[in-house]
Coordinates of C-alpha atoms and ligand atoms in Angstrom, one line a residue:
M1 CA 0.0 0.0 0.0
P2 CA 1.2 3.5 -0.6
E3 CA 2.3 5.4 2.5
S4 CA 1.0 8.7 3.5
L5 CA 1.3 11.1 6.4
Y6 CA -2.5 11.8 6.5
F7 CA -4.4 9.1 4.6
E8 CA -4.6 5.4 5.4
Y9 CA -4.8 3.6 2.0
P10 CA -7.5 1.0 2.2
H11 CA -6.9 -2.5 0.9
Y12 CA -9.7 -4.0 -1.2
A13 CA -9.7 -7.7 -1.6
A14 CA -9.4 -9.1 -5.1
R15 CA -12.1 -11.9 -5.3
R16 CA -11.8 -14.9 -7.6
A17 CA -14.0 -14.3 -10.6
P18 CA -16.9 -16.8 -11.1
E19 CA -16.0 -17.0 -14.8
L20 CA -12.8 -18.8 -13.8
D21 CA -14.9 -21.7 -12.5
G22 CA -17.0 -22.0 -15.6
H23 CA -19.8 -19.7 -14.6
A24 CA -20.1 -17.8 -17.9
S25 CA -21.9 -14.5 -17.3
A26 CA -23.0 -11.7 -19.4
T27 CA -23.7 -8.2 -18.1
S28 CA -25.4 -5.1 -19.2
V29 CA -22.6 -2.6 -18.5
V30 CA -18.9 -3.0 -17.8
V31 CA -17.1 0.1 -16.5
V32 CA -13.3 -0.1 -17.1
G33 CA -11.4 1.7 -14.3
A34 CA -12.4 2.5 -10.7
G35 CA -11.0 6.0 -10.6
P36 CA -13.4 8.7 -9.4
V37 CA -15.1 8.9 -12.8
G38 CA -15.7 5.1 -13.3
M39 CA -16.9 4.7 -9.7
A40 CA -19.3 7.7 -9.9
L41 CA -20.7 6.3 -13.1
A42 CA -21.1 2.8 -11.6
L43 CA -23.0 4.3 -8.6
G44 CA -25.2 6.4 -10.9
L45 CA -26.1 3.3 -12.9
A46 CA -26.7 1.1 -9.9
Q47 CA -28.9 3.8 -8.3
R48 CA -31.0 3.4 -11.5
D49 CA -31.3 -0.3 -11.1
V50 CA -28.6 -1.2 -13.7
P51 CA -26.3 -4.0 -12.7
V52 CA -22.7 -3.1 -13.4
V53 CA -19.3 -4.7 -13.3
V54 CA -16.3 -2.5 -12.6
I55 CA -12.8 -3.6 -13.5
E56 CA -9.8 -2.1 -11.6
P57 CA -6.1 -3.3 -11.6
L58 CA -5.3 -1.7 -8.2
T59 CA -6.5 -3.0 -4.8
T60 CA -6.7 0.5 -3.3
V61 CA -7.5 4.0 -4.4
G62 CA -5.3 6.1 -6.6
Y63 CA -2.2 7.6 -5.0
G64 CA -1.9 11.2 -4.0
S65 CA -4.0 14.3 -3.6
R66 CA -4.3 14.9 -7.3
A67 CA -7.6 16.7 -8.1
G68 CA -8.3 18.5 -4.8
S69 CA -10.9 21.1 -5.8
V70 CA -14.5 20.0 -6.3
S71 CA -16.8 22.6 -7.8
R72 CA -20.4 23.2 -6.6
H73 CA -21.8 21.5 -9.7
S74 CA -19.8 18.4 -8.9
I75 CA -20.7 18.4 -5.2
E76 CA -24.4 18.5 -6.3
F77 CA -23.8 15.4 -8.3
L78 CA -21.9 13.7 -5.4
R79 CA -24.9 14.7 -3.3
R80 CA -27.3 12.8 -5.6
L81 CA -24.9 9.9 -5.3
G82 CA -25.2 10.1 -1.5
I83 CA -21.5 10.8 -0.7
A84 CA -21.4 14.6 -0.4
D85 CA -22.0 14.9 3.3
E86 CA -18.9 12.9 4.4
L87 CA -16.7 14.8 1.9
L88 CA -18.1 18.1 3.2
D89 CA -17.2 17.0 6.7
I90 CA -13.6 16.3 5.7
G91 CA -13.1 19.1 3.2
L92 CA -12.3 22.8 3.5
T93 CA -14.5 25.2 1.6
Y94 CA -13.1 28.2 -0.3
S95 CA -14.3 31.0 -2.5
E96 CA -11.2 33.1 -2.7
G97 CA -7.8 33.2 -4.3
W98 CA -4.8 35.5 -4.3
T99 CA -2.4 36.1 -7.2
Y100 CA 1.0 37.8 -6.7
F101 CA 3.6 39.2 -9.0
R102 CA 6.7 38.6 -7.0
A103 CA 5.6 39.8 -3.5
D104 CA 2.7 42.1 -4.6
E105 CA -0.9 41.0 -4.9
V106 CA -2.2 41.7 -8.4
F107 CA -5.5 39.9 -8.4
H108 CA -8.0 38.8 -5.8
L109 CA -10.2 35.9 -7.0
E110 CA -13.7 35.7 -5.7
I111 CA -15.7 32.7 -6.9
P112 CA -19.4 33.7 -7.2
G113 CA -21.6 32.5 -4.4
D114 CA -24.3 33.7 -2.0
S115 CA -24.5 33.3 1.7
Y116 CA -27.7 31.4 1.4
D117 CA -26.3 28.8 -1.0
R118 CA -26.6 25.2 0.3
L119 CA -23.2 24.2 -1.0
P120 CA -19.9 26.1 -1.2
P121 CA -18.5 27.3 -4.5
M122 CA -15.5 25.0 -4.1
L123 CA -14.6 22.2 -1.8
K124 CA -11.0 21.3 -1.1
V125 CA -10.7 17.6 -0.5
Q126 CA -8.0 15.2 -1.7
Q127 CA -8.9 12.8 -4.5
C128 CA -8.1 9.8 -2.4
Y129 CA -10.9 10.7 0.0
I130 CA -13.3 11.1 -2.9
E131 CA -12.3 7.7 -4.3
A132 CA -12.5 6.0 -0.9
A133 CA -16.1 7.4 -0.3
L134 CA -17.2 6.2 -3.7
A135 CA -15.6 2.7 -3.2
A136 CA -17.4 2.4 0.2
A137 CA -20.7 3.3 -1.4
L138 CA -20.2 0.8 -4.3
D139 CA -19.2 -1.9 -1.8
K140 CA -22.6 -1.6 -0.2
H141 CA -24.6 -1.7 -3.4
P142 CA -25.9 -5.1 -4.4
L143 CA -26.0 -4.3 -8.1
V144 CA -22.3 -3.5 -8.3
D145 CA -19.6 -6.1 -8.8
L146 CA -16.3 -4.2 -8.4
R147 CA -13.4 -6.5 -9.4
W148 CA -10.3 -5.1 -7.8
G149 CA -6.9 -6.5 -8.9
T150 CA -8.3 -7.1 -12.5
T151 CA -6.9 -5.6 -15.6
L152 CA -8.6 -5.2 -19.0
T153 CA -6.1 -6.4 -21.6
S154 CA -8.2 -6.4 -24.8
L155 CA -11.7 -6.1 -26.1
A156 CA -13.7 -6.5 -29.3
Q157 CA -17.2 -5.8 -30.4
I158 CA -18.9 -8.9 -31.9
D159 CA -22.3 -8.0 -33.3
D160 CA -24.2 -6.4 -30.4
T161 CA -21.9 -7.7 -27.7
I162 CA -18.5 -6.5 -26.4
V163 CA -16.2 -9.3 -25.4
I164 CA -13.5 -8.2 -22.9
D165 CA -10.3 -10.0 -22.0
L166 CA -9.4 -9.7 -18.4
S167 CA -6.3 -10.6 -16.4
S168 CA -6.3 -11.3 -12.6
E169 CA -4.0 -13.0 -10.1
D170 CA -6.2 -16.1 -10.3
G171 CA -6.0 -16.3 -14.1
D172 CA -7.3 -14.8 -17.3
Y173 CA -10.9 -14.9 -18.4
Q174 CA -13.5 -13.2 -20.6
L175 CA -16.6 -11.3 -19.9
S176 CA -19.3 -10.0 -22.3
A177 CA -21.3 -6.9 -22.0
D178 CA -23.9 -5.0 -23.9
Y179 CA -22.1 -1.7 -23.2
V180 CA -18.6 -0.8 -22.0
V181 CA -17.5 2.5 -20.7
A182 CA -13.8 3.2 -20.7
C183 CA -12.9 5.2 -17.6
D184 CA -9.4 3.9 -17.5
G185 CA -7.6 7.3 -17.3
A186 CA -5.0 9.2 -19.2
R187 CA -3.1 6.1 -20.3
S188 CA -6.3 4.2 -21.3
T189 CA -5.7 0.6 -22.5
V190 CA -9.1 0.7 -24.2
R191 CA -8.0 3.6 -26.3
S192 CA -4.7 1.8 -27.2
V193 CA -6.6 -1.4 -28.1
L194 CA -8.7 0.6 -30.5
G195 CA -5.8 2.5 -31.9
L196 CA -7.4 5.8 -30.8
E197 CA -5.4 8.9 -29.8
L198 CA -6.2 12.1 -28.0
E199 CA -5.9 15.1 -30.2
G200 CA -4.7 18.5 -29.1
V201 CA -1.7 20.1 -27.5
T202 CA 0.8 19.3 -24.8
Y203 CA 2.4 22.3 -23.1
P204 CA 6.1 22.4 -22.9
S205 CA 6.5 23.3 -19.2
A206 CA 6.8 20.7 -16.5
F207 CA 5.6 21.2 -12.9
I208 CA 6.5 19.5 -9.7
I209 CA 3.5 18.6 -7.6
A210 CA 4.1 18.1 -3.9
D211 CA 2.1 17.8 -0.7
I212 CA 3.6 18.8 2.6
Q213 CA 2.1 18.4 6.1
F214 CA 2.4 21.7 7.8
V215 CA 0.2 23.0 10.7
K216 CA -0.6 26.6 9.7
E217 CA -3.8 28.4 10.3
S218 CA -4.6 30.3 7.1
P219 CA -7.7 30.6 4.9
A220 CA -8.1 27.9 2.3
G221 CA -8.0 29.3 -1.3
R222 CA -5.8 29.4 -4.3
R223 CA -2.5 31.3 -3.9
V224 CA -0.4 31.9 -7.0
W225 CA 3.0 33.6 -7.3
F226 CA 4.6 34.7 -10.6
D227 CA 8.3 35.2 -10.7
P228 CA 9.2 34.4 -7.1
P229 CA 12.9 35.1 -6.4
W230 CA 13.6 31.4 -5.7
N231 CA 12.1 30.4 -9.1
P232 CA 12.8 33.4 -11.5
G233 CA 10.4 33.5 -14.4
G234 CA 8.4 30.6 -13.0
S235 CA 5.2 30.2 -11.1
V236 CA 4.0 28.4 -8.0
I237 CA 0.5 27.5 -6.8
M238 CA -0.2 26.7 -3.2
H239 CA -3.5 25.3 -1.8
R240 CA -4.4 24.4 1.7
Q241 CA -6.0 21.0 2.0
P242 CA -7.6 19.0 4.8
R243 CA -5.5 17.2 7.4
D244 CA -2.9 20.0 7.5
I245 CA -1.8 19.3 4.0
W246 CA -0.5 22.0 1.7
R247 CA -0.3 21.3 -2.0
F248 CA 2.4 22.9 -4.1
D249 CA 2.5 23.0 -7.9
Y250 CA 5.7 24.8 -9.1
Q251 CA 6.9 25.3 -12.6
L252 CA 10.4 24.0 -13.6
P253 CA 12.6 26.2 -15.7
R254 CA 12.7 25.1 -19.3
G255 CA 15.8 23.0 -20.1
C256 CA 16.4 21.9 -16.5
S257 CA 17.2 18.3 -15.7
L258 CA 13.9 16.6 -14.7
A259 CA 15.8 13.8 -13.1
E260 CA 17.7 16.2 -10.8
E261 CA 14.6 18.3 -10.0
N262 CA 12.3 15.3 -9.3
D263 CA 14.3 14.3 -6.3
R264 CA 12.9 14.6 -2.8
A265 CA 15.9 16.5 -1.4
V266 CA 15.8 19.0 -4.2
I267 CA 12.0 19.4 -3.9
T268 CA 12.4 19.9 -0.1
T269 CA 14.9 22.7 -0.8
R270 CA 12.6 24.5 -3.3
I271 CA 9.6 24.3 -0.9
K272 CA 11.8 25.5 2.0
D273 CA 12.9 28.5 -0.1
H274 CA 9.3 29.4 -1.0
L275 CA 8.0 29.1 2.6
Q276 CA 10.9 31.1 3.9
W277 CA 10.2 33.8 1.3
I278 CA 6.5 34.1 2.1
G279 CA 7.3 34.1 5.9
F280 CA 5.6 30.7 6.7
D281 CA 7.8 29.5 9.6
G282 CA 7.5 26.1 11.3
D283 CA 8.3 22.4 10.8
W284 CA 6.8 20.5 8.0
K285 CA 7.2 17.1 6.3
L286 CA 7.1 16.2 2.6
D287 CA 4.4 13.7 1.6
W288 CA 3.5 12.8 -2.0
T289 CA 5.3 14.2 -5.0
S290 CA 4.8 13.9 -8.7
V291 CA 5.7 15.5 -12.1
Y292 CA 3.0 17.0 -14.2
Y293 CA 2.8 18.2 -17.8
A294 CA -0.4 20.1 -18.9
H295 CA -2.3 18.7 -21.9
G296 CA -5.3 20.0 -23.7
R297 CA -6.5 17.0 -25.7
R298 CA -9.5 14.9 -26.4
L299 CA -10.8 12.0 -28.4
S300 CA -12.5 13.1 -31.6
N301 CA -15.5 10.9 -30.7
F302 CA -16.6 9.7 -27.2
R303 CA -18.9 7.1 -28.6
H304 CA -17.8 4.1 -30.7
D305 CA -21.1 2.2 -31.1
R306 CA -21.4 0.2 -27.8
L307 CA -18.2 1.6 -26.3
L308 CA -18.1 5.0 -24.6
F309 CA -15.3 7.0 -23.2
A310 CA -15.4 9.3 -20.1
G311 CA -13.1 11.2 -17.9
D312 CA -9.3 11.3 -18.5
A313 CA -9.7 8.4 -21.0
A314 CA -11.7 10.8 -23.2
H315 CA -10.0 14.1 -22.5
L316 CA -7.1 15.7 -20.7
V317 CA -7.4 19.2 -19.5
P318 CA -4.7 21.3 -17.8
I319 CA -5.1 21.5 -14.0
F320 CA -5.2 25.3 -13.9
G321 CA -8.9 26.0 -13.3
V322 CA -9.6 22.6 -11.7
R323 CA -11.4 21.0 -14.7
G324 CA -9.8 17.5 -14.8
L325 CA -11.9 15.7 -12.2
N326 CA -14.8 18.2 -12.4
G327 CA -15.0 17.6 -16.2
G328 CA -15.0 13.8 -15.7
L329 CA -17.7 13.9 -13.1
A330 CA -19.8 16.1 -15.5
D331 CA -19.4 13.4 -18.2
V332 CA -20.8 10.6 -16.0
A333 CA -23.6 12.7 -14.5
N334 CA -24.6 13.1 -18.1
L335 CA -24.0 9.5 -19.1
A336 CA -25.5 7.6 -16.1
W337 CA -29.2 8.5 -16.7
K338 CA -28.9 8.1 -20.5
L339 CA -27.1 4.7 -20.4
A340 CA -29.6 3.4 -17.8
R341 CA -32.5 4.4 -20.0
V342 CA -31.0 2.8 -23.1
V343 CA -30.0 -0.5 -21.2
Q344 CA -33.6 -0.7 -19.8
G345 CA -35.1 -0.2 -23.3
R346 CA -36.8 3.1 -22.3
S347 CA -34.8 5.1 -24.8
S348 CA -33.3 4.4 -28.2
D349 CA -29.6 4.3 -28.2
E350 CA -29.7 7.6 -30.1
L351 CA -29.6 9.1 -26.6
L352 CA -26.0 8.0 -26.3
D353 CA -25.1 10.2 -29.3
S354 CA -26.3 13.1 -27.3
Y355 CA -23.9 12.0 -24.5
A356 CA -21.0 12.2 -27.0
T357 CA -22.1 15.5 -28.5
E358 CA -22.6 17.1 -25.1
A359 CA -19.5 15.7 -23.4
Q360 CA -17.3 16.6 -26.3
G361 CA -18.7 20.1 -26.2
M362 CA -18.0 20.3 -22.5
A363 CA -14.4 19.1 -23.1
D364 CA -13.9 21.7 -25.8
Y365 CA -15.1 24.4 -23.5
N366 CA -13.0 23.2 -20.6
I367 CA -9.9 22.9 -22.8
A368 CA -10.4 26.4 -24.3
Q369 CA -10.9 27.9 -20.8
A370 CA -7.9 26.1 -19.3
D371 CA -5.8 26.9 -22.3
R372 CA -6.0 30.6 -21.5
S373 CA -5.0 30.0 -17.9
T374 CA -2.2 27.6 -19.0
R375 CA -0.7 30.0 -21.5
F376 CA -0.7 32.6 -18.8
M377 CA 0.8 30.2 -16.2
C378 CA 3.5 28.9 -18.6
P379 CA 4.0 31.1 -21.7
R380 CA 5.3 29.1 -24.6
S381 CA 8.0 31.6 -25.8
D382 CA 10.2 34.3 -24.4
G383 CA 8.0 36.9 -26.2
A384 CA 4.9 35.5 -24.6
R385 CA 6.6 35.6 -21.2
T386 CA 7.6 39.3 -21.7
L387 CA 3.9 40.1 -22.6
R388 CA 2.7 38.1 -19.6
D389 CA 5.1 39.9 -17.2
A390 CA 4.1 43.3 -18.7
A391 CA 0.4 42.4 -17.9
L392 CA 1.4 41.5 -14.4
R393 CA 3.3 44.7 -13.9
L394 CA 0.4 46.7 -15.3
A395 CA -2.0 44.9 -13.0
L396 CA -0.1 46.3 -10.0
S397 CA -1.6 49.7 -10.6
N398 CA -4.4 49.2 -13.2
E399 CA -7.6 47.6 -12.2
F400 CA -8.8 47.0 -15.8
V401 CA -5.9 44.6 -16.4
R402 CA -6.7 42.4 -13.5
P403 CA -9.5 40.2 -15.1
L404 CA -6.7 38.9 -17.4
L405 CA -5.3 37.2 -14.4
N406 CA -8.6 35.4 -13.5
P407 CA -7.9 31.6 -13.5
R408 CA -11.6 30.9 -14.5
Q409 CA -12.4 28.2 -12.0
S410 CA -14.5 25.2 -13.1
S411 CA -18.3 25.5 -13.1
A412 CA -21.2 23.9 -14.9
V413 CA -20.8 24.1 -18.7
P414 CA -24.1 25.1 -20.3
Q415 CA -25.7 22.8 -22.9
Y416 CA -27.2 25.5 -25.2
D417 CA -26.6 23.4 -28.3
S418 CA -27.8 20.1 -26.9
P419 CA -29.8 18.0 -29.4
L420 CA -32.2 17.2 -26.5
N421 CA -33.3 20.8 -25.9
A422 CA -36.9 21.4 -26.9
T423 CA -37.0 25.2 -26.7
P424 CA -34.4 27.7 -27.9
Q425 CA -31.8 29.2 -25.6
A426 CA -33.4 31.9 -23.5
I427 CA -31.4 35.1 -23.8
G428 CA -31.1 37.1 -20.5
C429 CA -32.9 34.6 -18.3
L430 CA -32.8 30.9 -17.4
G431 CA -33.7 28.5 -20.1
A432 CA -32.9 25.3 -22.1
G433 CA -29.2 24.4 -21.7
D434 CA -28.8 26.0 -18.2
V435 CA -28.5 24.1 -15.0
I436 CA -31.5 24.8 -12.7
P437 CA -29.9 26.6 -9.7
D438 CA -30.4 25.1 -6.2
L439 CA -31.9 28.2 -4.7
P440 CA -33.6 28.3 -1.2
L441 CA -37.3 28.7 -1.3
G442 CA -38.5 29.4 2.2
P443 CA -37.8 32.3 4.6
P444 CA -34.4 32.1 6.4
D445 CA -35.8 31.1 9.7
A446 CA -37.7 28.1 8.4
T447 CA -36.1 24.6 7.6
P448 CA -34.4 25.4 4.4
Q449 CA -36.1 23.9 1.3
F450 CA -34.1 24.1 -1.9
V451 CA -35.1 23.8 -5.6
H452 CA -33.1 20.5 -6.0
D453 CA -35.1 18.9 -3.2
Y454 CA -38.0 18.8 -5.6
L455 CA -36.3 17.1 -8.5
G456 CA -37.2 13.5 -9.1
D457 CA -34.9 10.7 -10.3
G458 CA -36.3 11.2 -13.8
F459 CA -37.7 14.3 -15.5
T460 CA -39.3 17.1 -13.5
L461 CA -41.5 19.9 -14.5
L462 CA -41.0 22.9 -12.2
H463 CA -43.4 25.7 -12.1
F464 CA -42.4 28.8 -10.1
D465 CA -45.5 30.5 -8.8
D466 CA -45.5 33.7 -6.8
G467 CA -49.2 33.0 -6.0
S468 CA -48.4 29.9 -3.9
A469 CA -47.4 29.8 -0.3
D470 CA -46.1 26.2 -0.2
A471 CA -44.6 23.8 -2.6
E472 CA -46.9 21.2 -4.1
V473 CA -45.7 18.0 -5.7
A474 CA -47.5 15.4 -7.8
N475 CA -46.5 12.7 -10.3
A476 CA -47.9 12.6 -13.8
E477 CA -47.8 10.0 -16.5
I478 CA -46.9 11.8 -19.8
G479 CA -46.9 9.2 -22.6
S480 CA -44.9 6.4 -21.1
E481 CA -42.9 8.7 -18.8
Q482 CA -43.4 9.2 -15.1
V483 CA -42.8 12.9 -14.6
R484 CA -42.6 14.7 -11.3
V485 CA -44.5 18.0 -11.3
A486 CA -43.7 20.6 -8.7
R487 CA -45.1 24.0 -8.1
L488 CA -42.6 26.0 -6.1
P489 CA -43.4 29.2 -4.2
V490 CA -41.6 32.5 -5.0
L491 CA -41.7 34.3 -1.7
P492 CA -40.4 37.8 -1.0
T493 CA -39.2 36.5 2.4
T494 CA -36.7 34.1 0.8
P495 CA -33.1 35.4 0.7
A496 CA -32.9 34.3 -2.9
Y497 CA -35.9 36.4 -3.9
D498 CA -33.9 38.5 -6.4
R499 CA -33.0 35.4 -8.4
L500 CA -36.3 33.6 -8.0
K501 CA -38.5 36.5 -9.0
P502 CA -37.6 36.4 -12.7
L503 CA -38.5 32.7 -12.7
S504 CA -42.0 33.5 -11.5
G505 CA -44.7 32.2 -13.9
R506 CA -42.1 30.1 -15.9
H507 CA -42.2 26.4 -16.3
F508 CA -39.0 24.3 -16.7
L509 CA -38.6 20.8 -17.8
V510 CA -35.5 19.5 -16.0
R511 CA -33.4 16.4 -16.9
P512 CA -32.2 14.0 -14.2
D513 CA -28.7 15.7 -14.3
T514 CA -30.3 19.1 -13.5
Y515 CA -30.0 20.6 -17.0
I516 CA -33.1 22.4 -18.3
V517 CA -34.3 21.1 -21.7
A518 CA -37.3 23.3 -22.1
A519 CA -38.7 26.5 -20.6
W520 CA -42.1 28.0 -21.2
D521 CA -43.9 31.2 -20.0
Y522 CA -47.3 29.3 -20.1
P523 CA -48.5 25.9 -18.8
P524 CA -47.0 23.6 -21.4
I525 CA -49.8 21.0 -21.4
N526 CA -49.7 20.6 -25.2
D527 CA -45.9 20.9 -25.6
L528 CA -44.9 18.6 -22.8
P529 CA -45.3 15.2 -24.4
E530 CA -43.3 16.1 -27.4
A531 CA -40.6 17.8 -25.3
I532 CA -40.2 14.7 -23.2
R533 CA -40.2 12.3 -26.2
H534 CA -37.5 14.5 -27.7
A535 CA -35.4 14.8 -24.6
T536 CA -35.5 11.0 -23.9
A537 CA -35.2 9.8 -27.5
T538 CA -37.9 7.3 -26.8
P539 CA -38.2 4.5 -29.3
N540 CA -40.1 5.3 -32.5
H541 CA -39.2 9.0 -32.1
S542 CA -36.8 10.4 -34.6
H543 CA -35.1 13.7 -34.4
D544 CA -35.8 15.9 -37.4
Ligands
FAD1 C1 -0.2 14.3 -10.5 C2 -1.6 14.7 -10.9 C3 -2.1 15.9 -10.3 C4 -3.4 16.3 -10.7 N1 -3.9 17.4 -10.1 C5 -5.1 17.8 -10.5 C6 -5.7 19.0 -10.0 O1 -5.1 19.7 -9.2 N2 -7.0 19.3 -10.3 C7 -7.7 18.6 -11.2 O2 -8.9 18.9 -11.5 N3 -7.2 17.4 -11.7 C8 -5.9 17.0 -11.4 N4 -5.4 15.9 -11.9 C9 -6.3 15.1 -12.8 C10 -7.3 14.2 -12.1 O3 -6.6 13.5 -11.1 C11 -8.0 13.4 -13.1 O4 -8.7 14.3 -14.0 C12 -8.9 12.4 -12.5 O5 -8.2 11.4 -11.8 C13 -9.7 11.7 -13.7 O6 -10.4 10.6 -13.2 P1 -10.6 9.3 -14.1 O7 -11.4 8.4 -13.2 O8 -11.0 9.6 -15.4 O9 -9.1 8.7 -14.3 P2 -8.1 8.0 -13.2 O10 -8.3 8.7 -11.9 O11 -6.8 8.0 -13.9 O12 -8.7 6.6 -13.0 C14 -8.5 5.6 -14.0 C15 -8.6 4.2 -13.4 O13 -8.5 3.3 -14.5 C16 -7.7 2.2 -14.0 N5 -7.1 1.5 -15.2 C17 -6.0 1.9 -15.9 N6 -5.8 0.9 -16.9 C18 -6.7 0.0 -16.7 C19 -7.0 -1.3 -17.4 N7 -6.2 -1.7 -18.4 N8 -8.0 -2.0 -17.0 C20 -8.8 -1.6 -15.9 N9 -8.6 -0.4 -15.3 C21 -7.6 0.4 -15.7 C22 -6.6 2.9 -13.2 O14 -5.9 2.0 -12.3 C23 -7.4 4.0 -12.5 O15 -7.9 3.5 -11.2 C24 -4.2 15.5 -11.6 C25 -3.6 14.3 -12.1 C26 -2.4 13.9 -11.7 C27 -1.8 12.6 -12.3

């Protein structure tokens, strides 16, 4: 097991596969890889009554803090999966950041949020805790068969079945599945077997990533320094994490020897220099270290018939702006309800094309946003560095330059071009393609009731009504679809009144992943059946 100063790596027993004893089995869905993305997908499928087999070579969770910043949109998804509370208990919340040019602050990041929000804009919690929470939830679920210590070595689609070759300590065997989702990370075996490559850019600068244990009371948040004296021309990011862990990401000078720099003694010296320079005194210990190159790459198509890709297997996004894990979780929040419907025969498999279209769009958006931050963090040429430093210098005394330094932290990517939307994008107000915000409905002194409390497992029609005092909920059968219908009050006493008032009188059809697919200013009695058929790609419905 990996060793850590703050996290006890669990050991998950690898069980002998029944197929090795002649019990041939076929399953609906195999998820390849029990990283956070694969496990979140498996839980999302199991919660929708889909049996799922998960394949994972390790017998513990992935090593190191890795993705440590979870966006509100991701926490909402983890909440629906039932594991947000324990992560909120462990994690540190933050909504701020500080950017320095040498010793001077040049930008103060404030991540939008309101005091009445149920969830923080960002939660700092090491990836190993997220994975451990997901693994514990999967372990309890009777529909999940998580095969630790098992590696996918090959796969092939034969007619409507995917046959998978697996290797385990007890021997090699095959499994067949109706659908396979590759969540096997940046070095995806599934991708290699299919001869697929991620397309895009790899940035030239290397970063050392290191966690130290250091007891230091200081607000959580993102701290960035450009051109610190101990790392001329370079940058360093520092984040406080739970359990007295501080995460460092510092840029290595171009042309330096990676072998020399990636040495614990050298890393210790660099961190010591930085802490001394910023006046952080005290004893600390080095924990996990790693080397990191930023990539902005994705597969050209996330769907290959019955094989789908999600998370790092599908796209790699630079870490600046925290879109790696958040982007992967957004993929599977999108995929879980769609794949469940297709497997259960409630939707045609055309719905999976919408997964590919939407997830590819999210990856493009995330890569483009992260690219701007990455080019700022590590300019590709001396000329670009001169320009960057000029902007930093200007920002010292000019307010208007400061937005250039905004790292654009991850948040929900709108789906305005989704093929599932039944009404056009609403300009200037909430509409199809937006996420329905989780606003509080009641007065501050009452037990808080939030919009998301009224969403069902399937589609929900929300009607915001300033004439009603209390929420009312009913279930309706629209065609073959069970739809939850909720009338929600818009009360002047709620702290979110400014944001709720413009919704008054509007009706929103909301998908299981909280995206709005249709919005109307009138009761959509006649429009609703077609909107639902369209959004669910129910059999015998064809998009025109
Ligand atoms: C050093 C480092 C630092 C990072 N820092 C950040 C950060 O600060 N912020 C951020 O947002 N992101 C960060 N990331 C990225 C983030 O960790 C990933 O985006 C996230 O882990 C993606 O999750 P995933 O489940 O798609 O892939 P992974 O977490 O890579 O999981 C893939 C799983 O597939 C398994 N697997 C591999 N091959 C096979 C096979 N043949 N058969 C079956 N299973 C297989 C692996 O064992 C693994 O468990 C960092 C990554 C690294 C490496």
